[in-house]
XYZ file of C-alpha atoms in Angstrom:
332
model
C -9.361 -25.591 -20.652
C -10.319 -23.643 -17.514
C -9.657 -19.939 -17.482
C -6.545 -18.990 -15.520
C -6.938 -16.279 -12.912
C -4.295 -14.891 -10.554
C -4.925 -15.688 -6.901
C -3.205 -14.542 -3.736
C -1.915 -17.700 -2.046
C 0.158 -16.233 0.807
C 0.757 -12.904 2.557
C 3.470 -11.430 4.749
C 4.030 -8.163 6.560
C 6.635 -6.289 8.574
C 6.908 -3.040 10.519
C 10.034 -1.867 12.375
C 10.148 -1.933 16.172
C 10.482 1.776 16.939
C 7.162 3.564 17.434
C 6.462 7.287 17.006
C 3.314 8.194 18.939
C 1.140 11.282 18.707
C 2.328 12.280 22.177
C 5.910 12.213 20.935
C 4.952 14.377 17.962
C 3.502 16.937 20.380
C 7.080 17.534 21.514
C 8.312 17.977 17.929
C 5.712 20.175 16.195
C 2.723 22.340 17.084
C 0.031 19.648 17.243
C -1.909 17.506 19.709
C -2.858 13.854 19.994
C -6.544 14.838 19.846
C -6.064 16.934 16.682
C -4.216 14.143 14.852
C -6.631 11.414 15.955
C -9.743 13.418 15.081
C -8.570 14.381 11.592
C -6.685 11.251 10.525
C -7.472 8.342 12.844
C -3.746 7.807 13.454
C -2.408 7.150 16.975
C 1.106 5.925 16.177
C 3.394 4.913 13.359
C 6.491 2.669 13.114
C 9.850 4.154 12.094
C 12.980 2.426 10.752
C 15.577 4.459 12.611
C 18.743 2.627 11.495
C 20.313 4.931 8.853
C 22.105 1.936 7.340
C 18.804 0.269 6.415
C 16.513 1.344 3.599
C 13.261 0.226 2.032
C 14.906 -3.008 0.870
C 15.314 -4.113 4.504
C 11.578 -3.766 5.120
C 10.730 -5.583 1.877
C 13.100 -8.457 2.626
C 11.477 -9.056 6.021
C 7.975 -9.217 4.502
C 9.149 -11.535 1.732
C 10.934 -13.818 4.186
C 7.722 -14.182 6.191
C 6.004 -15.586 3.099
C 8.892 -17.988 2.541
C 8.673 -19.150 6.171
C 4.903 -19.616 6.102
C 4.837 -21.514 2.796
C 8.195 -23.348 2.910
C 8.588 -22.087 -0.643
C 11.980 -22.510 -2.270
C 12.819 -18.925 -3.368
C 14.345 -20.347 -6.555
C 10.776 -21.194 -7.647
C 9.776 -17.505 -7.753
C 9.576 -16.279 -11.354
C 9.129 -12.540 -10.824
C 9.287 -9.957 -8.041
C 7.488 -6.642 -8.478
C 8.765 -4.076 -5.992
C 6.072 -1.441 -5.426
C 7.664 1.553 -3.718
C 7.919 5.341 -3.709
C 11.166 5.246 -1.698
C 13.658 2.974 -3.482
C 17.039 2.529 -1.826
C 18.620 4.627 -4.568
C 17.487 6.280 -7.829
C 19.471 3.847 -9.985
C 20.009 0.151 -9.198
C 16.600 -1.401 -8.687
C 15.591 -2.117 -5.104
C 13.562 -5.091 -6.294
C 16.618 -6.694 -7.879
C 18.514 -6.384 -4.592
C 15.577 -7.848 -2.636
C 15.373 -10.818 -5.022
C 19.058 -11.592 -4.591
C 18.942 -11.213 -0.809
C 16.056 -13.680 -0.384
C 17.652 -16.217 -2.756
C 15.200 -15.740 -5.647
C 18.026 -16.262 -8.125
C 15.764 -17.400 -10.970
C 13.437 -14.413 -10.751
C 13.626 -11.180 -12.669
C 12.559 -8.082 -10.779
C 11.862 -4.400 -11.149
C 10.519 -1.401 -9.227
C 7.065 0.066 -9.840
C 6.233 3.589 -8.649
C 2.700 5.006 -8.507
C 2.875 6.619 -5.056
C 0.243 5.181 -2.699
C -1.340 3.203 -5.555
C 1.925 1.361 -6.280
C 0.859 -1.945 -4.719
C -2.527 -1.966 -6.457
C -0.833 -1.292 -9.806
C 1.736 -3.984 -8.970
C -0.946 -6.535 -8.137
C -2.607 -5.819 -11.482
C 0.690 -6.225 -13.319
C 1.532 -9.461 -11.525
C -1.911 -10.853 -12.322
C -1.498 -10.039 -16.016
C 1.740 -12.051 -16.214
C 0.012 -15.032 -14.596
C -3.168 -14.817 -16.687
C -1.023 -14.726 -19.832
C 0.550 -18.036 -18.777
C 4.036 -16.549 -18.733
C 4.845 -17.086 -15.049
C 3.443 -19.145 -12.172
C 4.842 -17.604 -8.984
C 4.896 -13.818 -8.713
C 5.845 -11.980 -5.526
C 4.379 -8.476 -5.246
C 5.919 -6.419 -2.452
C 4.762 -3.013 -1.239
C 7.309 -1.256 0.960
C 8.254 2.287 1.905
C 10.599 3.976 4.336
C 8.591 7.179 4.392
C 10.603 8.572 7.314
C 13.475 9.049 4.845
C 11.528 11.678 2.870
C 9.560 13.400 5.633
C 10.455 16.759 7.179
C 9.776 16.276 10.897
C 9.372 20.016 11.368
C 6.442 20.060 8.904
C 3.306 19.226 10.871
C 1.199 18.817 7.719
C 3.120 15.690 6.658
C 5.065 14.287 9.627
C 1.898 13.252 11.470
C 0.686 11.096 8.583
C 3.393 8.734 7.411
C 5.092 5.625 8.778
C 7.424 2.854 7.594
C 6.443 -0.704 6.723
C 6.211 -3.484 4.160
C 3.778 -6.132 2.995
C 3.930 -8.817 0.342
C 1.701 -11.298 -1.464
C 2.445 -14.417 -3.475
C 0.284 -14.694 -6.595
C -0.233 -17.993 -8.425
C -2.494 -19.401 -11.176
C -6.002 -20.523 -10.184
C -8.587 -22.458 -12.207
C -11.422 -22.385 -9.626
C -12.564 -18.887 -10.552
C -10.844 -17.373 -7.517
C -8.326 -14.532 -7.413
C -8.448 -11.215 -9.282
C -11.808 -10.751 -11.021
C -11.809 -7.141 -12.201
C -10.034 -3.814 -11.812
C -10.429 -0.136 -12.580
C -7.155 1.798 -12.577
C -6.911 5.526 -13.259
C -4.443 8.436 -13.271
C -4.548 12.192 -13.880
C -1.651 14.669 -13.778
C -3.954 17.367 -12.419
C -2.470 16.413 -9.051
C 1.182 16.727 -10.038
C 1.736 19.851 -7.925
C -0.470 18.836 -4.995
C 1.588 15.915 -3.695
C 5.216 15.710 -4.714
C 8.910 15.718 -3.929
C 10.125 18.599 -6.050
C 13.870 17.953 -6.222
C 16.079 14.944 -6.882
C 14.840 14.048 -10.352
C 15.948 15.115 -13.821
C 13.840 18.295 -13.749
C 15.409 19.627 -10.539
C 18.650 17.756 -9.806
C 20.116 17.893 -6.288
C 22.070 21.018 -5.367
C 23.068 22.728 -2.139
C 20.128 25.060 -2.694
C 17.544 22.266 -3.095
C 18.771 20.664 0.125
C 18.716 23.981 1.998
C 15.149 24.631 0.808
C 14.068 21.129 1.904
C 12.893 20.292 -1.587
C 13.779 16.611 -1.139
C 10.951 16.084 1.343
C 7.291 15.337 0.636
C 5.186 18.440 0.017
C 1.413 18.152 0.174
C -1.599 20.368 -0.370
C -3.729 18.454 2.096
C -7.123 19.932 1.227
C -6.763 19.278 -2.498
C -5.481 15.732 -1.983
C -8.274 14.961 0.493
C -10.960 16.245 -1.880
C -9.711 14.226 -4.862
C -9.096 11.106 -2.750
C -12.607 11.052 -1.321
C -14.223 11.602 -4.708
C -12.112 9.255 -6.816
C -11.347 6.375 -4.440
C -14.991 6.136 -3.435
C -16.101 6.553 -7.036
C -14.141 3.638 -8.505
C -15.061 1.421 -5.550
C -18.750 2.000 -6.220
C -18.188 1.593 -9.958
C -16.484 -1.792 -9.659
C -19.337 -3.071 -7.490
C -21.932 -1.999 -10.068
C -19.914 -3.447 -12.961
C -19.773 -6.827 -11.227
C -23.354 -6.642 -9.917
C -22.206 -6.757 -6.290
C -24.424 -5.478 -3.486
C -23.130 -4.329 -0.125
C -24.165 -7.759 1.185
C -21.941 -9.456 -1.404
C -18.807 -7.573 -0.320
C -17.092 -9.328 2.576
C -14.156 -6.959 3.054
C -13.063 -3.469 2.006
C -9.263 -3.307 1.737
C -8.755 0.445 1.458
C -5.582 2.503 1.378
C -4.832 3.746 4.902
C -4.228 7.466 4.347
C -6.979 9.001 6.440
C -9.855 7.424 8.365
C -12.289 9.979 6.957
C -11.409 8.932 3.386
C -11.877 5.271 4.277
C -15.233 6.024 5.932
C -16.376 8.003 2.883
C -15.469 5.106 0.592
C -17.313 2.599 2.790
C -20.392 4.851 2.879
C -20.386 5.229 -0.909
C -20.302 1.427 -1.190
C -23.158 1.077 1.295
C -21.045 -0.891 3.759
C -22.883 -0.292 7.008
C -21.103 -3.120 8.833
C -17.891 -1.604 10.213
C -16.443 -5.088 10.682
C -16.177 -5.358 6.888
C -13.977 -2.249 6.672
C -10.386 -3.257 7.422
C -8.494 -0.666 9.449
C -4.993 -0.494 10.921
C -4.215 3.185 10.267
C -4.320 3.830 14.010
C -1.219 1.649 14.480
C 0.813 2.320 11.341
C -0.266 5.624 9.801
C 0.124 5.865 6.024
C 2.845 3.435 4.922
C 2.171 4.345 1.267
C 2.871 1.265 -0.904
C 2.610 -1.037 2.124
C -0.884 -0.194 3.384
C -2.873 -2.724 1.348
C -0.636 -5.780 1.911
C -0.229 -4.875 5.599
C -4.021 -4.995 5.913
C -4.006 -8.451 4.325
C -1.267 -9.570 6.706
C -3.054 -8.266 9.796
C -6.483 -9.675 8.876
C -5.458 -12.860 7.012
C -6.867 -15.089 9.770
C -10.366 -13.646 9.169
C -10.511 -14.404 5.433
C -12.298 -17.476 4.084
C -12.038 -19.132 0.686
C -14.429 -17.424 -1.722
C -14.687 -14.152 0.232
C -15.200 -11.063 -1.928
C -12.576 -8.353 -1.334
C -12.679 -4.847 -2.794
C -9.304 -3.082 -2.886
C -9.192 0.704 -3.194
C -6.314 3.141 -3.308
C -5.378 6.743 -4.093
C -1.927 8.277 -4.469
C 0.097 11.243 -5.659
C 0.225 11.942 -9.350
C -2.751 11.494 -9.067
C -3.139 7.711 -9.264
C -6.081 5.678 -8.023
C -8.059 2.533 -8.577
C -10.128 -0.351 -7.272
C -9.924 -4.110 -7.704
C -12.297 -6.997 -7.060
C -10.678 -10.203 -5.811
C -12.030 -13.542 -4.566
C -9.950 -14.939 -1.697
C -8.395 -18.293 -2.576
C -7.789 -20.099 0.730
C -8.917 -20.614 4.300
C -6.291 -19.044 6.495
Protein backbone atom coordinates (compact mmCIF):
# COMPACT_ATOMS: atom_id res chain seq x y z
CA UNK A 1 0.00 0.00 0.00
CA UNK A 2 1.38 3.41 -1.02
CA UNK A 3 2.18 5.86 1.71
CA UNK A 4 -0.47 8.54 2.16
CA UNK A 5 0.72 12.13 2.19
CA UNK A 6 -1.37 15.29 2.51
CA UNK A 7 -1.39 17.45 -0.60
CA UNK A 8 -2.79 20.90 -1.28
CA UNK A 9 -5.32 20.47 -4.09
CA UNK A 10 -6.89 23.94 -4.22
CA UNK A 11 -6.31 27.46 -2.87
CA UNK A 12 -8.41 30.56 -2.36
CA UNK A 13 -7.82 34.08 -1.10
CA UNK A 14 -9.66 37.27 -0.24
CA UNK A 15 -8.82 40.82 0.82
CA UNK A 16 -11.40 43.56 1.49
CA UNK A 17 -11.83 46.43 -0.97
CA UNK A 18 -10.78 49.38 1.18
CA UNK A 19 -7.08 50.23 0.95
CA UNK A 20 -4.97 52.08 3.53
CA UNK A 21 -1.89 53.50 1.83
CA UNK A 22 1.32 54.83 3.35
CA UNK A 23 0.33 58.31 2.19
CA UNK A 24 -2.89 58.02 4.17
CA UNK A 25 -0.94 56.92 7.24
CA UNK A 26 1.18 60.07 6.93
CA UNK A 27 -1.97 61.99 7.83
CA UNK A 28 -2.65 59.78 10.87
CA UNK A 29 0.72 59.33 12.60
CA UNK A 30 4.23 60.77 12.49
CA UNK A 31 5.66 58.70 9.63
CA UNK A 32 6.43 58.87 5.91
CA UNK A 33 5.88 56.63 2.91
CA UNK A 34 9.66 56.42 2.42
CA UNK A 35 10.28 55.41 6.06
CA UNK A 36 7.65 52.65 5.96
CA UNK A 37 8.74 51.32 2.56
CA UNK A 38 12.44 51.30 3.43
CA UNK A 39 12.01 49.48 6.75
CA UNK A 40 9.16 47.09 5.94
CA UNK A 41 8.58 46.89 2.19
CA UNK A 42 4.90 47.74 2.70
CA UNK A 43 3.14 50.26 0.43
CA UNK A 44 -0.50 49.57 1.31
CA UNK A 45 -2.77 47.24 3.22
CA UNK A 46 -6.46 46.26 2.90
CA UNK A 47 -8.90 47.06 5.72
CA UNK A 48 -12.33 45.57 6.47
CA UNK A 49 -14.09 48.74 7.55
CA UNK A 50 -17.62 47.37 8.10
CA UNK A 51 -17.97 47.10 11.91
CA UNK A 52 -20.64 44.43 11.46
CA UNK A 53 -18.17 42.06 9.79
CA UNK A 54 -15.42 40.14 11.56
CA UNK A 55 -12.73 37.63 10.70
CA UNK A 56 -15.39 35.06 9.80
CA UNK A 57 -16.49 37.21 6.84
CA UNK A 58 -12.96 37.17 5.40
CA UNK A 59 -12.62 33.42 5.97
CA UNK A 60 -15.96 32.65 4.33
CA UNK A 61 -14.97 34.55 1.18
CA UNK A 62 -11.69 32.62 0.85
CA UNK A 63 -13.44 29.30 1.46
CA UNK A 64 -16.15 30.09 -1.08
CA UNK A 65 -13.50 30.77 -3.72
CA UNK A 66 -12.21 27.21 -3.27
CA UNK A 67 -15.74 25.85 -3.56
CA UNK A 68 -16.28 27.85 -6.77
CA UNK A 69 -12.98 26.78 -8.33
CA UNK A 70 -13.38 23.07 -7.52
CA UNK A 71 -17.19 22.67 -7.70
CA UNK A 72 -16.78 20.83 -4.41
CA UNK A 73 -19.93 19.99 -2.49
CA UNK A 74 -19.24 21.54 0.96
CA UNK A 75 -20.93 18.53 2.56
CA UNK A 76 -17.89 16.49 1.47
CA UNK A 77 -15.54 18.51 3.72
CA UNK A 78 -14.60 16.50 6.81
CA UNK A 79 -12.80 19.14 8.87
CA UNK A 80 -12.17 22.89 8.89
CA UNK A 81 -9.21 24.27 10.83
CA UNK A 82 -9.60 28.00 11.41
CA UNK A 83 -6.16 29.55 11.93
CA UNK A 84 -6.61 33.01 13.41
CA UNK A 85 -5.40 35.42 16.08
CA UNK A 86 -8.58 37.52 15.82
CA UNK A 87 -11.60 35.23 16.27
CA UNK A 88 -15.02 36.86 16.05
CA UNK A 89 -15.45 36.39 19.80
CA UNK A 90 -13.51 34.72 22.64
CA UNK A 91 -16.09 31.96 23.05
CA UNK A 92 -18.07 30.36 20.20
CA UNK A 93 -15.57 29.13 17.65
CA UNK A 94 -15.20 31.21 14.50
CA UNK A 95 -14.38 28.06 12.55
CA UNK A 96 -17.68 26.45 13.52
CA UNK A 97 -19.57 29.51 12.25
CA UNK A 98 -17.59 29.52 8.99
CA UNK A 99 -18.35 25.82 8.43
CA UNK A 100 -22.07 26.38 8.88
CA UNK A 101 -22.12 29.46 6.66
CA UNK A 102 -20.44 27.69 3.72
CA UNK A 103 -22.70 24.62 4.06
CA UNK A 104 -20.02 22.25 5.42
CA UNK A 105 -22.63 20.59 7.62
CA UNK A 106 -20.75 17.29 7.91
CA UNK A 107 -17.48 18.86 9.02
CA UNK A 108 -16.26 19.45 12.53
CA UNK A 109 -14.25 22.61 13.06
CA UNK A 110 -12.16 24.48 15.58
CA UNK A 111 -9.93 27.55 15.92
CA UNK A 112 -6.14 27.33 16.14
CA UNK A 113 -4.12 30.26 17.50
CA UNK A 114 -0.34 30.57 17.17
CA UNK A 115 -0.16 34.22 16.10
CA UNK A 116 1.52 34.61 12.70
CA UNK A 117 2.45 30.91 12.65
CA UNK A 118 -1.20 29.84 12.98
CA UNK A 119 -1.61 28.77 9.35
CA UNK A 120 1.63 26.78 9.30
CA UNK A 121 0.60 24.98 12.50
CA UNK A 122 -2.86 24.44 11.00
CA UNK A 123 -1.44 22.97 7.80
CA UNK A 124 0.63 20.55 9.89
CA UNK A 125 -2.41 19.54 11.92
CA UNK A 126 -4.57 19.06 8.84
CA UNK A 127 -1.87 16.92 7.23
CA UNK A 128 -1.64 14.70 10.31
CA UNK A 129 -5.38 13.93 10.17
CA UNK A 130 -5.06 12.97 6.50
CA UNK A 131 -1.88 10.90 6.91
CA UNK A 132 -3.57 8.98 9.74
CA UNK A 133 -6.37 8.03 7.33
CA UNK A 134 -9.01 9.66 9.51
CA UNK A 135 -10.26 12.28 7.04
CA UNK A 136 -9.99 12.91 3.29
CA UNK A 137 -10.94 16.56 2.76
CA UNK A 138 -9.56 19.13 5.19
CA UNK A 139 -9.99 22.88 4.71
CA UNK A 140 -7.31 24.98 6.43
CA UNK A 141 -8.17 28.68 6.55
CA UNK A 142 -5.89 31.50 7.70
CA UNK A 143 -7.74 34.75 8.35
CA UNK A 144 -7.33 37.85 10.48
CA UNK A 145 -9.03 41.20 10.86
CA UNK A 146 -5.96 42.85 12.33
CA UNK A 147 -7.51 46.32 12.08
CA UNK A 148 -9.77 45.29 14.98
CA UNK A 149 -6.81 45.05 17.39
CA UNK A 150 -4.57 47.84 16.11
CA UNK A 151 -4.23 51.28 17.71
CA UNK A 152 -4.08 53.67 14.75
CA UNK A 153 -2.32 56.27 16.86
CA UNK A 154 0.59 53.86 17.48
CA UNK A 155 3.00 54.23 14.57
CA UNK A 156 5.04 51.18 15.61
CA UNK A 157 2.15 48.80 14.81
CA UNK A 158 -0.41 50.56 12.60
CA UNK A 159 1.96 50.70 9.62
CA UNK A 160 2.48 46.94 9.60
CA UNK A 161 -0.82 45.10 9.67
CA UNK A 162 -3.69 44.54 7.24
CA UNK A 163 -6.80 42.36 6.91
CA UNK A 164 -7.19 39.30 4.71
CA UNK A 165 -7.84 35.58 4.39
CA UNK A 166 -6.53 32.58 2.50
CA UNK A 167 -7.48 28.93 2.43
CA UNK A 168 -6.24 25.59 1.14
CA UNK A 169 -7.96 22.26 0.57
CA UNK A 170 -5.82 19.31 1.65
CA UNK A 171 -6.47 15.77 0.41
CA UNK A 172 -4.71 12.37 0.45
CA UNK A 173 -1.99 11.75 -2.15
CA UNK A 174 -0.19 8.51 -3.05
CA UNK A 175 2.24 9.97 -5.63
CA UNK A 176 4.71 11.22 -3.04
CA UNK A 177 3.46 14.79 -3.38
CA UNK A 178 2.22 17.12 -0.64
CA UNK A 179 3.76 17.74 2.79
CA UNK A 180 7.17 16.06 3.08
CA UNK A 181 8.65 17.41 6.31
CA UNK A 182 8.26 20.12 8.94
CA UNK A 183 10.10 21.75 11.81
CA UNK A 184 7.83 23.58 14.24
CA UNK A 185 9.09 25.43 17.31
CA UNK A 186 7.93 27.70 20.15
CA UNK A 187 9.52 29.56 23.07
CA UNK A 188 7.79 31.73 25.69
CA UNK A 189 10.84 34.00 25.87
CA UNK A 190 8.84 36.25 23.55
CA UNK A 191 5.68 36.40 25.64
CA UNK A 192 6.20 40.05 26.60
CA UNK A 193 7.60 41.22 23.26
CA UNK A 194 4.48 40.79 21.13
CA UNK A 195 1.15 40.59 22.89
CA UNK A 196 -2.31 41.90 23.65
CA UNK A 197 -2.15 42.31 27.40
CA UNK A 198 -5.83 42.50 28.35
CA UNK A 199 -8.97 40.56 27.47
CA UNK A 200 -7.89 37.13 28.68
CA UNK A 201 -8.22 35.37 32.02
CA UNK A 202 -5.07 37.00 33.43
CA UNK A 203 -6.26 40.56 32.80
CA UNK A 204 -10.02 40.58 32.16
CA UNK A 205 -11.60 43.62 30.48
CA UNK A 206 -12.27 46.64 32.68
CA UNK A 207 -12.79 50.35 32.11
CA UNK A 208 -9.15 50.81 33.06
CA UNK A 209 -7.81 48.27 30.52
CA UNK A 210 -9.81 49.95 27.77
CA UNK A 211 -8.64 53.43 28.81
CA UNK A 212 -5.01 52.24 28.80
CA UNK A 213 -5.45 50.69 25.33
CA UNK A 214 -4.41 47.29 26.62
CA UNK A 215 -6.67 45.51 24.11
CA UNK A 216 -4.47 46.52 21.19
CA UNK A 217 -1.33 44.82 19.88
CA UNK A 218 1.84 45.87 21.69
CA UNK A 219 5.19 45.08 20.10
CA UNK A 220 8.86 45.46 20.94
CA UNK A 221 9.88 45.74 17.31
CA UNK A 222 13.64 45.34 17.72
CA UNK A 223 13.36 42.18 19.81
CA UNK A 224 10.78 40.61 17.49
CA UNK A 225 12.85 41.47 14.41
CA UNK A 226 16.01 39.95 15.90
CA UNK A 227 14.32 36.67 16.88
CA UNK A 228 12.39 36.45 13.59
CA UNK A 229 15.49 36.83 11.43
CA UNK A 230 17.46 34.29 13.45
CA UNK A 231 14.78 31.63 13.93
CA UNK A 232 12.78 31.80 10.69
CA UNK A 233 15.96 31.71 8.63
CA UNK A 234 17.43 29.02 10.86
CA UNK A 235 14.63 26.47 10.49
CA UNK A 236 14.39 27.16 6.75
CA UNK A 237 18.06 26.30 6.32
CA UNK A 238 17.69 23.32 8.65
CA UNK A 239 14.80 21.77 6.73
CA UNK A 240 16.76 22.07 3.48
CA UNK A 241 19.76 20.28 4.99
CA UNK A 242 17.58 17.57 6.56
CA UNK A 243 16.02 16.81 3.18
CA UNK A 244 19.28 17.23 1.24
CA UNK A 245 17.89 20.13 -0.79
CA UNK A 246 20.19 22.63 -2.49
CA UNK A 247 19.17 26.15 -3.43
CA UNK A 248 18.70 24.81 -6.97
CA UNK A 249 16.22 22.22 -5.70
CA UNK A 250 13.97 24.81 -4.05
CA UNK A 251 11.48 26.25 -6.53
CA UNK A 252 9.65 28.66 -4.22
CA UNK A 253 10.07 30.24 -0.79
CA UNK A 254 6.66 30.87 0.79
CA UNK A 255 7.65 33.09 3.71
CA UNK A 256 5.53 34.92 6.25
CA UNK A 257 5.03 38.51 5.08
CA UNK A 258 5.95 40.52 8.18
CA UNK A 259 8.90 42.53 6.94
CA UNK A 260 10.79 42.46 3.64
CA UNK A 261 14.12 42.51 5.46
CA UNK A 262 13.19 39.32 7.36
CA UNK A 263 12.15 37.63 4.12
CA UNK A 264 15.39 38.70 2.42
CA UNK A 265 17.45 37.40 5.35
CA UNK A 266 15.69 34.03 5.16
CA UNK A 267 16.24 33.79 1.40
CA UNK A 268 19.93 34.66 1.83
CA UNK A 269 20.38 32.02 4.54
CA UNK A 270 18.86 29.46 2.15
CA UNK A 271 21.16 30.58 -0.67
CA UNK A 272 18.26 31.63 -2.88
CA UNK A 273 19.92 34.12 -5.20
CA UNK A 274 17.05 34.09 -7.70
CA UNK A 275 14.57 36.70 -6.46
CA UNK A 276 11.86 35.17 -8.65
CA UNK A 277 11.82 32.17 -6.29
CA UNK A 278 11.00 34.36 -3.28
CA UNK A 279 7.25 35.00 -3.23
CA UNK A 280 6.34 38.51 -2.12
CA UNK A 281 3.07 40.41 -1.76
CA UNK A 282 3.82 42.35 1.44
CA UNK A 283 3.86 45.58 -0.57
CA UNK A 284 0.13 45.18 -1.31
CA UNK A 285 -1.23 43.60 1.87
CA UNK A 286 1.16 44.28 4.75
CA UNK A 287 1.19 41.64 7.49
CA UNK A 288 -2.15 39.81 7.47
CA UNK A 289 -0.89 37.47 10.22
CA UNK A 290 -2.54 34.05 9.76
CA UNK A 291 -3.43 34.86 6.14
CA UNK A 292 0.01 35.67 4.71
CA UNK A 293 1.03 32.17 3.62
CA UNK A 294 -2.24 31.13 1.93
CA UNK A 295 -2.57 34.57 0.31
CA UNK A 296 0.85 34.00 -1.27
CA UNK A 297 -0.36 30.65 -2.60
CA UNK A 298 -3.50 32.29 -3.97
CA UNK A 299 -1.60 35.10 -5.68
CA UNK A 300 1.08 32.87 -7.22
CA UNK A 301 -0.93 29.67 -7.84
CA UNK A 302 -0.71 30.11 -11.62
CA UNK A 303 3.11 29.87 -11.44
CA UNK A 304 3.25 26.54 -9.60
CA UNK A 305 3.83 23.26 -11.44
CA UNK A 306 3.23 19.70 -10.28
CA UNK A 307 6.27 18.47 -8.38
CA UNK A 308 7.61 21.94 -7.49
CA UNK A 309 9.44 22.12 -4.16
CA UNK A 310 8.02 24.76 -1.80
CA UNK A 311 9.57 25.81 1.50
CA UNK A 312 7.15 27.49 3.92
CA UNK A 313 8.53 29.63 6.74
CA UNK A 314 6.82 31.62 9.46
CA UNK A 315 7.41 33.44 12.75
CA UNK A 316 4.85 34.77 15.22
CA UNK A 317 4.22 36.10 18.70
CA UNK A 318 4.67 33.76 21.61
CA UNK A 319 7.21 33.12 20.10
CA UNK A 320 6.13 30.55 17.51
CA UNK A 321 7.96 29.66 14.32
CA UNK A 322 8.62 26.90 11.85
CA UNK A 323 9.31 25.70 8.34
CA UNK A 324 7.72 23.07 6.12
CA UNK A 325 8.74 21.31 2.92
CA UNK A 326 5.92 20.58 0.48
CA UNK A 327 5.78 19.19 -3.07
CA UNK A 328 3.10 20.90 -5.17
CA UNK A 329 0.46 18.45 -6.36
CA UNK A 330 -1.06 19.95 -9.52
CA UNK A 331 -0.50 22.12 -12.57
CA UNK A 332 -2.50 25.27 -12.01
